[in-house]
Amino acid sequence: VSSLAISGISELTTNDPTLGEGRLGRLHDAGIVIDEGRVAWVGPSARTPPADRHLPAAGRAVTPGFVDSHTHLVFAGERSAEFEARLAGTPYTGGGIAATVSATRAASTAELREHSAGLHLAMRRGGTTTVEAKSGYDLTVDGERRLCEVASELTEEVTFLGAHVVPDEYADDRDGYVELVGGAMLEACRDFVRWVDVFCESVAFTVDETRAIAQRAQSVGLGVRLHGNQLGHSGGVALAVELGAASVDHCTYLAASDVEALAHTDTVATLLPTADLFTRSPSADARALLDAGATVALATDCNPGTSYVTSMGLVLALAVASLSMTVDEALWSATRGGALALRRPDLGQLGLGAHGDLVVLDAPRAAHLAYRPGIDLAALVVKGGMTVAGGE
Ligand code: NIG
Ligand code: FE
């Protein structure tokens, strides 16, 4: 089947302002055609052209597929006891990462494949059509390479996070570990990845260490995305802007100067509301960012420590509930925002020529994503014009 037509769409969100109302480019009683994997036509339902396959949306809403631009998909083990202790008052310090590193090192490649594919499938079923996936739970040269390779079997958007924390065996030789990450480890991983990430935080890497690693990755052609200002005013946000990073993620602690800097660059501020909530942290100040004109993305941060979450629908609902985002802001950030955080202008929108990645919702309006939190509304998930989840 090379073309797909969907008609009878009660509310079509295209994120292309030239196609419909407002920033989200909304149409009502609309149709869409995807041909050879790309959006080929958008317009009134009654004029939907014929295609090889025709689906009546029957009064349901359609949105671009979610773009989950921040996940730690490849790991072994679980940390529910740490989760419970934290909710009872033990602060999150990143110390639990070592437990996941031990479990991941001990796992077979088949186990890692099976586990990450299971998480990826859950994401798909929830309406996510693009996933970024990081390494970072092995922290050896061969092990990080293995995680990057497993991630690359699931997605094109793979990120090398050898600089997640300094592993125990390098506790007395931080400089040696920074050199290893920017040298042999980067070299071993680079064929599988588009991106480098560093956890720039007092419990992980300093601004200078982060800059050194990021610049070495840039020099071999990788793009930069950083974990910044998650646990405090780490300087990660300012550094991300300085480096021209595609994204700086968490942004839980922001100074006015950070908001100002983000408002004037194309570095996207990626907010991870479930990580904030489940570490009992303050909520990132989405309103300050949006009101200043910064580009905001939303993502799951799926990982066994701070956010064992695969549902972008839940993230969107919580962004509305706890970050004071409007439904339309949250929907845009979970789709187009994520695409821009990955520097993928062809994703997260349904303009002509964009990737045919969309979700048919079991609801008449996209607002139901926030209005009915916890309900999986993804009735049909289409990627490149092919059904990848849901349907008959
Ligand atoms: O994004 N902050 C660094 N990395 C993860 C958590 C890692 C873990 O606790 O296993 C995060 O929150
Ligand atoms: Fe993360």
Short mmCIF file of C-alpha atoms and ligand atoms in Angstrom, two decimals:
data_model
loop_
_atom_site.label_atom_id
_atom_site.label_comp_id
_atom_site.label_asym_id
_atom_site.label_seq_id
_atom_site.Cartn_x
_atom_site.Cartn_y
_atom_site.Cartn_z
CA VAL A 1 0.00 0.00 0.00
CA SER A 2 1.57 3.27 -1.01
CA SER A 3 -1.12 5.84 -0.17
CA LEU A 4 -3.51 6.32 2.74
CA ALA A 5 -6.49 8.68 2.96
CA ILE A 6 -8.26 9.56 6.21
CA SER A 7 -11.53 11.48 5.98
CA GLY A 8 -14.18 12.57 8.46
CA ILE A 9 -11.63 14.04 10.89
CA SER A 10 -13.56 16.18 13.39
CA GLU A 11 -10.46 18.19 14.33
CA LEU A 12 -7.15 17.94 12.46
CA THR A 13 -4.09 19.49 14.10
CA THR A 14 -1.36 20.02 11.50
CA ASN A 15 1.03 22.35 13.39
CA ASP A 16 1.32 24.15 10.05
CA PRO A 17 -0.22 27.62 10.41
CA THR A 18 -0.49 27.95 6.61
CA LEU A 19 -2.99 25.08 6.51
CA GLY A 20 -5.49 26.03 9.20
CA GLU A 21 -6.36 28.16 12.20
CA GLY A 22 -3.74 29.44 14.60
CA ARG A 23 -0.30 28.21 15.45
CA LEU A 24 -1.53 24.61 15.46
CA GLY A 25 -2.94 24.93 11.95
CA ARG A 26 -6.32 23.43 12.87
CA LEU A 27 -8.95 22.26 10.41
CA HIS A 28 -12.44 20.94 11.17
CA ASP A 29 -14.25 18.20 9.26
CA ALA A 30 -11.04 17.54 7.40
CA GLY A 31 -9.23 14.90 5.42
CA ILE A 32 -5.57 14.03 4.86
CA VAL A 33 -3.71 11.91 2.33
CA ILE A 34 -0.29 10.34 2.86
CA ASP A 35 1.54 9.14 -0.22
CA GLU A 36 4.93 7.40 -0.25
CA GLY A 37 5.25 8.14 3.46
CA ARG A 38 4.71 11.90 3.15
CA VAL A 39 1.73 14.19 3.62
CA ALA A 40 0.42 14.79 0.09
CA TRP A 41 -2.91 16.55 0.66
CA VAL A 42 -4.84 18.24 3.48
CA GLY A 43 -8.29 19.80 3.08
CA PRO A 44 -12.04 19.53 3.64
CA SER A 45 -13.22 15.99 4.28
CA ALA A 46 -15.71 15.99 1.41
CA ARG A 47 -12.92 16.63 -1.09
CA THR A 48 -10.53 13.93 0.17
CA PRO A 49 -8.96 12.36 -2.94
CA PRO A 50 -9.01 8.58 -3.39
CA ALA A 51 -6.05 6.51 -2.16
CA ASP A 52 -4.97 2.88 -2.03
CA ARG A 53 -6.32 2.63 1.51
CA HIS A 54 -9.15 4.73 2.94
CA LEU A 55 -9.90 5.12 6.63
CA PRO A 56 -12.98 6.93 7.90
CA ALA A 57 -12.02 8.80 11.10
CA ALA A 58 -15.73 8.92 11.90
CA GLY A 59 -15.68 12.14 13.87
CA ARG A 60 -12.44 11.53 15.70
CA ALA A 61 -9.52 13.95 16.09
CA VAL A 62 -6.12 13.55 14.42
CA THR A 63 -2.83 15.02 15.63
CA PRO A 64 0.80 14.64 14.55
CA GLY A 65 2.44 11.67 16.28
CA PHE A 66 4.20 12.51 19.53
CA VAL A 67 7.94 13.15 19.30
CA ASP A 68 9.54 11.95 22.55
CA SER A 69 12.88 13.72 22.37
CA HIS A 70 14.38 12.56 25.69
CA THR A 71 14.47 8.93 26.82
CA HIS A 72 16.96 6.57 28.44
CA LEU A 73 15.48 3.56 26.69
CA VAL A 74 18.23 0.96 27.01
CA PHE A 75 18.80 -0.37 30.53
CA ALA A 76 18.19 -3.38 32.75
CA GLY A 77 16.66 -3.73 36.20
CA GLU A 78 14.27 -1.51 38.13
CA ARG A 79 14.44 0.83 41.13
CA SER A 80 10.97 0.88 42.63
CA ALA A 81 12.38 0.71 46.18
CA GLU A 82 14.41 3.88 45.52
CA PHE A 83 11.25 5.44 44.05
CA GLU A 84 9.27 4.68 47.20
CA ALA A 85 12.04 5.92 49.50
CA ARG A 86 12.20 9.15 47.54
CA LEU A 87 8.49 9.75 47.82
CA ALA A 88 8.89 9.23 51.57
CA GLY A 89 11.47 12.02 51.70
CA THR A 90 14.88 10.75 50.52
CA PRO A 91 16.11 13.35 48.01
CA TYR A 92 17.15 12.36 44.48
CA THR A 93 20.90 12.76 43.96
CA GLY A 94 21.55 10.53 40.95
CA GLY A 95 23.13 7.93 43.25
CA GLY A 96 20.79 5.22 41.99
CA ILE A 97 22.30 5.43 38.51
CA ALA A 98 25.08 3.10 39.76
CA ALA A 99 22.52 0.36 40.49
CA THR A 100 21.18 0.54 36.94
CA VAL A 101 24.75 0.53 35.60
CA SER A 102 25.44 -2.73 37.48
CA ALA A 103 22.24 -4.36 36.22
CA THR A 104 22.85 -3.18 32.66
CA ARG A 105 26.44 -4.41 32.56
CA ALA A 106 25.23 -7.83 33.77
CA ALA A 107 22.43 -8.12 31.19
CA SER A 108 22.81 -10.01 27.92
CA THR A 109 22.40 -8.12 24.67
CA ALA A 110 19.28 -10.17 23.97
CA GLU A 111 17.80 -9.06 27.30
CA LEU A 112 18.59 -5.41 26.58
CA ARG A 113 17.06 -5.70 23.12
CA GLU A 114 13.91 -7.31 24.42
CA HIS A 115 13.47 -4.82 27.26
CA SER A 116 14.06 -1.69 25.19
CA ALA A 117 11.86 -3.00 22.38
CA GLY A 118 9.08 -3.53 24.92
CA LEU A 119 9.33 0.06 26.13
CA HIS A 120 9.45 1.28 22.54
CA LEU A 121 6.30 -0.68 21.71
CA ALA A 122 4.49 0.84 24.70
CA MET A 123 5.50 4.29 23.42
CA ARG A 124 4.22 3.46 19.94
CA ARG A 125 0.91 2.24 21.28
CA GLY A 126 0.54 5.51 23.14
CA GLY A 127 0.94 7.55 19.95
CA THR A 128 4.67 8.27 19.91
CA THR A 129 6.06 8.03 16.38
CA THR A 130 9.61 9.28 17.02
CA VAL A 131 11.77 8.42 20.02
CA GLU A 132 15.20 9.69 20.99
CA ALA A 133 17.18 7.09 22.97
CA LYS A 134 20.29 7.63 25.07
CA SER A 135 23.05 5.32 26.23
CA GLY A 136 24.58 6.03 29.63
CA TYR A 137 23.98 2.98 31.82
CA ASP A 138 27.20 1.10 31.14
CA LEU A 139 29.97 3.69 31.18
CA THR A 140 32.65 1.48 29.61
CA VAL A 141 33.89 1.73 26.02
CA ASP A 142 32.51 -1.62 24.83
CA GLY A 143 29.39 -1.37 26.96
CA GLU A 144 28.38 2.10 25.78
CA ARG A 145 28.95 0.95 22.23
CA ARG A 146 26.61 -1.99 22.88
CA LEU A 147 23.88 0.31 24.26
CA CYS A 148 24.21 2.69 21.31
CA GLU A 149 23.97 -0.21 18.89
CA VAL A 150 20.84 -1.62 20.57
CA ALA A 151 19.27 1.86 20.58
CA SER A 152 20.11 2.31 16.89
CA GLU A 153 18.03 -0.77 16.09
CA LEU A 154 14.97 1.10 17.39
CA THR A 155 15.52 4.69 16.26
CA GLU A 156 17.67 7.01 14.17
CA GLU A 157 17.82 9.49 17.04
CA VAL A 158 20.46 7.93 19.27
CA THR A 159 22.41 9.91 21.86
CA PHE A 160 25.76 9.01 23.41
CA LEU A 161 25.57 9.68 27.18
CA GLY A 162 28.85 8.18 28.34
CA ALA A 163 29.02 11.28 30.56
CA HIS A 164 26.00 10.32 32.66
CA VAL A 165 27.98 10.06 35.92
CA VAL A 166 31.59 9.24 36.78
CA PRO A 167 31.53 5.46 37.40
CA ASP A 168 32.82 4.09 40.71
CA GLU A 169 36.03 2.73 39.21
CA TYR A 170 37.03 6.28 38.16
CA ALA A 171 36.03 7.95 41.45
CA ASP A 172 39.67 8.94 42.06
CA ASP A 173 40.38 9.86 38.45
CA ARG A 174 37.67 12.16 37.11
CA ASP A 175 39.99 13.64 34.52
CA GLY A 176 40.79 10.15 33.27
CA TYR A 177 37.08 9.42 32.82
CA VAL A 178 36.40 12.71 31.00
CA GLU A 179 39.32 11.90 28.69
CA LEU A 180 37.97 8.38 28.10
CA VAL A 181 34.46 9.64 27.27
CA GLY A 182 35.69 12.29 24.83
CA GLY A 183 38.27 9.90 23.35
CA ALA A 184 37.95 6.13 23.01
CA MET A 185 34.32 5.90 24.14
CA LEU A 186 33.10 8.58 21.73
CA GLU A 187 35.10 6.93 18.96
CA ALA A 188 33.50 3.54 19.69
CA CYS A 189 29.96 4.96 19.73
CA ARG A 190 29.97 7.63 17.05
CA ASP A 191 28.90 5.39 14.17
CA PHE A 192 25.60 4.67 15.92
CA VAL A 193 24.69 8.15 17.13
CA ARG A 194 23.63 11.63 16.01
CA TRP A 195 23.91 13.28 19.41
CA VAL A 196 26.01 13.65 22.54
CA ASP A 197 24.51 14.42 25.95
CA VAL A 198 26.18 15.22 29.27
CA PHE A 199 24.56 15.32 32.73
CA CYS A 200 25.82 18.80 33.68
CA GLU A 201 25.14 18.90 37.40
CA SER A 202 27.03 19.09 40.71
CA VAL A 203 26.54 15.32 41.21
CA ALA A 204 27.79 14.50 37.72
CA PHE A 205 29.90 16.77 35.45
CA THR A 206 31.04 20.37 35.85
CA VAL A 207 30.47 23.03 33.23
CA ASP A 208 34.11 22.78 32.11
CA GLU A 209 34.02 18.98 31.89
CA THR A 210 30.72 19.16 30.00
CA ARG A 211 32.11 21.73 27.57
CA ALA A 212 35.22 19.64 26.90
CA ILE A 213 33.21 16.50 26.09
CA ALA A 214 30.58 18.32 24.05
CA GLN A 215 33.16 20.14 21.95
CA ARG A 216 34.99 16.92 21.13
CA ALA A 217 31.71 15.40 20.00
CA GLN A 218 30.93 18.51 17.93
CA SER A 219 34.33 18.22 16.28
CA VAL A 220 33.38 14.78 14.93
CA GLY A 221 30.02 16.03 13.70
CA LEU A 222 27.63 15.18 16.53
CA GLY A 223 24.93 17.56 17.73
CA VAL A 224 24.72 18.49 21.40
CA ARG A 225 21.85 18.09 23.88
CA LEU A 226 22.43 18.49 27.61
CA HIS A 227 20.84 17.56 30.92
CA GLY A 228 20.93 20.99 32.56
CA ASN A 229 19.66 22.65 35.74
CA GLN A 230 17.81 19.53 36.93
CA LEU A 231 18.92 19.54 40.57
CA GLY A 232 20.16 23.10 40.92
CA HIS A 233 21.60 26.08 39.09
CA SER A 234 24.24 23.97 37.34
CA GLY A 235 25.17 26.34 34.53
CA GLY A 236 24.02 23.71 32.06
CA VAL A 237 21.42 25.95 30.43
CA ALA A 238 23.86 28.79 29.78
CA LEU A 239 26.44 26.31 28.47
CA ALA A 240 23.90 24.69 26.13
CA VAL A 241 23.12 28.09 24.63
CA GLU A 242 26.85 28.89 24.37
CA LEU A 243 27.47 25.60 22.53
CA GLY A 244 24.51 26.02 20.19
CA ALA A 245 22.96 22.84 21.56
CA ALA A 246 19.76 21.61 19.94
CA SER A 247 18.16 21.19 23.34
CA VAL A 248 18.72 21.60 27.07
CA ASP A 249 16.61 19.28 29.12
CA HIS A 250 14.97 19.44 32.58
CA CYS A 251 15.39 23.23 33.19
CA THR A 252 13.89 22.73 36.65
CA TYR A 253 15.96 25.55 38.16
CA LEU A 254 16.13 28.61 35.93
CA ALA A 255 17.55 32.06 36.62
CA ALA A 256 16.02 35.01 34.78
CA SER A 257 19.21 35.11 32.69
CA ASP A 258 18.66 31.47 31.63
CA VAL A 259 15.12 32.23 30.48
CA GLU A 260 16.40 35.27 28.63
CA ALA A 261 19.17 33.29 26.95
CA LEU A 262 16.76 30.54 25.86
CA ALA A 263 14.34 33.10 24.47
CA HIS A 264 16.98 34.34 22.06
CA THR A 265 18.39 31.12 20.60
CA ASP A 266 17.13 28.06 18.79
CA THR A 267 18.21 25.86 21.70
CA VAL A 268 14.96 24.21 22.76
CA ALA A 269 14.04 24.00 26.47
CA THR A 270 12.82 20.43 26.96
CA LEU A 271 10.67 19.99 30.04
CA LEU A 272 10.14 16.64 31.73
CA PRO A 273 7.19 17.08 34.09
CA THR A 274 7.05 13.47 35.26
CA ALA A 275 10.71 13.62 36.36
CA ASP A 276 9.98 16.79 38.34
CA LEU A 277 6.88 15.28 39.93
CA PHE A 278 8.43 11.93 40.86
CA THR A 279 11.54 13.47 42.35
CA ARG A 280 9.36 15.84 44.41
CA SER A 281 11.15 18.74 42.71
CA PRO A 282 9.68 22.11 41.91
CA SER A 283 8.02 22.25 38.51
CA ALA A 284 9.99 23.81 35.67
CA ASP A 285 8.74 27.33 34.96
CA ALA A 286 7.12 26.65 31.62
CA ARG A 287 5.16 29.89 31.76
CA ALA A 288 8.27 32.04 32.11
CA LEU A 289 9.85 30.24 29.12
CA LEU A 290 6.77 30.44 26.93
CA ASP A 291 5.95 34.02 27.83
CA ALA A 292 9.55 35.03 27.03
CA GLY A 293 9.27 33.35 23.62
CA ALA A 294 11.52 30.31 24.19
CA THR A 295 10.79 27.10 22.28
CA VAL A 296 9.54 24.44 24.69
CA ALA A 297 9.42 20.68 24.13
CA LEU A 298 7.89 18.02 26.37
CA ALA A 299 9.30 14.50 26.76
CA THR A 300 8.99 11.46 29.04
CA ASP A 301 12.63 11.15 30.21
CA CYS A 302 11.78 7.41 30.36
CA ASN A 303 14.37 5.93 32.77
CA PRO A 304 14.28 3.62 35.80
CA GLY A 305 15.25 6.36 38.28
CA THR A 306 13.34 9.59 37.93
CA SER A 307 10.59 8.83 35.43
CA TYR A 308 9.66 5.28 34.46
CA VAL A 309 7.08 6.66 32.06
CA THR A 310 6.40 5.82 28.42
CA SER A 311 3.18 7.79 27.83
CA MET A 312 3.45 11.15 26.10
CA GLY A 313 -0.31 11.52 26.67
CA LEU A 314 0.33 11.45 30.41
CA VAL A 315 3.21 13.91 30.06
CA LEU A 316 0.97 16.26 28.07
CA ALA A 317 -1.81 16.03 30.67
CA LEU A 318 0.60 16.69 33.53
CA ALA A 319 2.15 19.63 31.70
CA VAL A 320 -1.30 21.16 31.56
CA ALA A 321 -2.04 20.29 35.19
CA SER A 322 1.28 21.13 36.83
CA LEU A 323 3.15 23.48 34.47
CA SER A 324 0.22 25.79 33.66
CA MET A 325 0.56 25.13 29.96
CA THR A 326 -2.56 25.40 27.82
CA VAL A 327 -3.67 22.25 26.03
CA ASP A 328 -2.56 23.67 22.70
CA GLU A 329 0.85 24.70 24.05
CA ALA A 330 1.37 21.23 25.50
CA LEU A 331 0.23 19.47 22.33
CA TRP A 332 2.55 21.61 20.21
CA SER A 333 5.46 21.02 22.61
CA ALA A 334 4.88 17.24 22.63
CA THR A 335 4.92 17.10 18.83
CA ARG A 336 6.52 20.04 17.01
CA GLY A 337 8.58 21.07 20.03
CA GLY A 338 10.14 17.61 20.25
CA ALA A 339 10.86 17.65 16.53
CA LEU A 340 12.67 20.99 16.82
CA ALA A 341 14.60 19.67 19.83
CA LEU A 342 15.86 16.97 17.45
CA ARG A 343 16.39 19.49 14.64
CA ARG A 344 13.94 17.54 12.51
CA PRO A 345 11.76 20.12 10.71
CA ASP A 346 10.14 17.27 8.76
CA LEU A 347 8.61 15.79 11.95
CA GLY A 348 5.97 16.89 14.43
CA GLN A 349 3.75 18.52 11.83
CA LEU A 350 1.44 17.46 9.04
CA GLY A 351 2.23 20.12 6.46
CA LEU A 352 2.63 19.09 2.84
CA GLY A 353 5.79 17.01 2.43
CA ALA A 354 6.14 16.26 6.16
CA HIS A 355 6.43 12.69 7.40
CA GLY A 356 3.05 10.98 7.53
CA ASP A 357 3.27 10.33 11.27
CA LEU A 358 -0.07 10.80 13.02
CA VAL A 359 -2.45 9.59 15.67
CA VAL A 360 -6.19 9.06 15.33
CA LEU A 361 -7.56 9.77 18.80
CA ASP A 362 -10.53 8.08 20.35
CA ALA A 363 -11.94 11.55 21.01
CA PRO A 364 -13.57 14.35 19.02
CA ARG A 365 -10.98 16.96 20.07
CA ALA A 366 -7.27 16.82 20.99
CA ALA A 367 -8.13 18.59 24.26
CA HIS A 368 -9.30 15.19 25.53
CA LEU A 369 -5.61 14.28 25.91
CA ALA A 370 -5.52 16.58 28.95
CA TYR A 371 -9.23 16.43 29.81
CA ARG A 372 -9.14 12.64 30.28
CA PRO A 373 -5.71 12.03 31.83
CA GLY A 374 -4.61 8.44 32.21
CA ILE A 375 -6.87 7.19 29.40
CA ASP A 376 -4.95 5.93 26.40
CA LEU A 377 -6.69 7.73 23.55
CA ALA A 378 -4.44 6.58 20.68
CA ALA A 379 -6.85 4.52 18.59
CA LEU A 380 -4.61 4.29 15.53
CA VAL A 381 -0.95 5.22 15.16
CA VAL A 382 0.44 5.82 11.67
CA LYS A 383 4.12 6.27 10.83
CA GLY A 384 5.18 7.11 7.30
CA GLY A 385 1.65 6.24 6.14
CA MET A 386 1.79 2.75 7.67
CA THR A 387 -0.27 1.63 10.65
CA VAL A 388 2.18 0.84 13.46
CA ALA A 389 -0.27 0.43 16.35
CA GLY A 390 -4.00 0.16 16.94
CA GLY A 391 -6.66 -0.42 14.31
CA GLU A 392 -8.24 -3.76 13.62
O1 NIG B 1 17.11 12.44 33.28
N1 NIG B 1 19.58 13.08 35.41
C1 NIG B 1 20.11 12.21 34.79
N2 NIG B 1 19.53 11.18 34.21
C2 NIG B 1 18.18 10.74 34.44
C3 NIG B 1 18.01 9.89 35.64
C4 NIG B 1 18.92 8.74 35.66
C5 NIG B 1 18.64 7.74 36.75
O2 NIG B 1 18.33 8.11 37.90
O3 NIG B 1 18.78 6.55 36.44
C6 NIG B 1 17.19 11.87 34.36
O4 NIG B 1 16.50 12.21 35.33
FE FE B 2 17.22 12.23 31.34
#
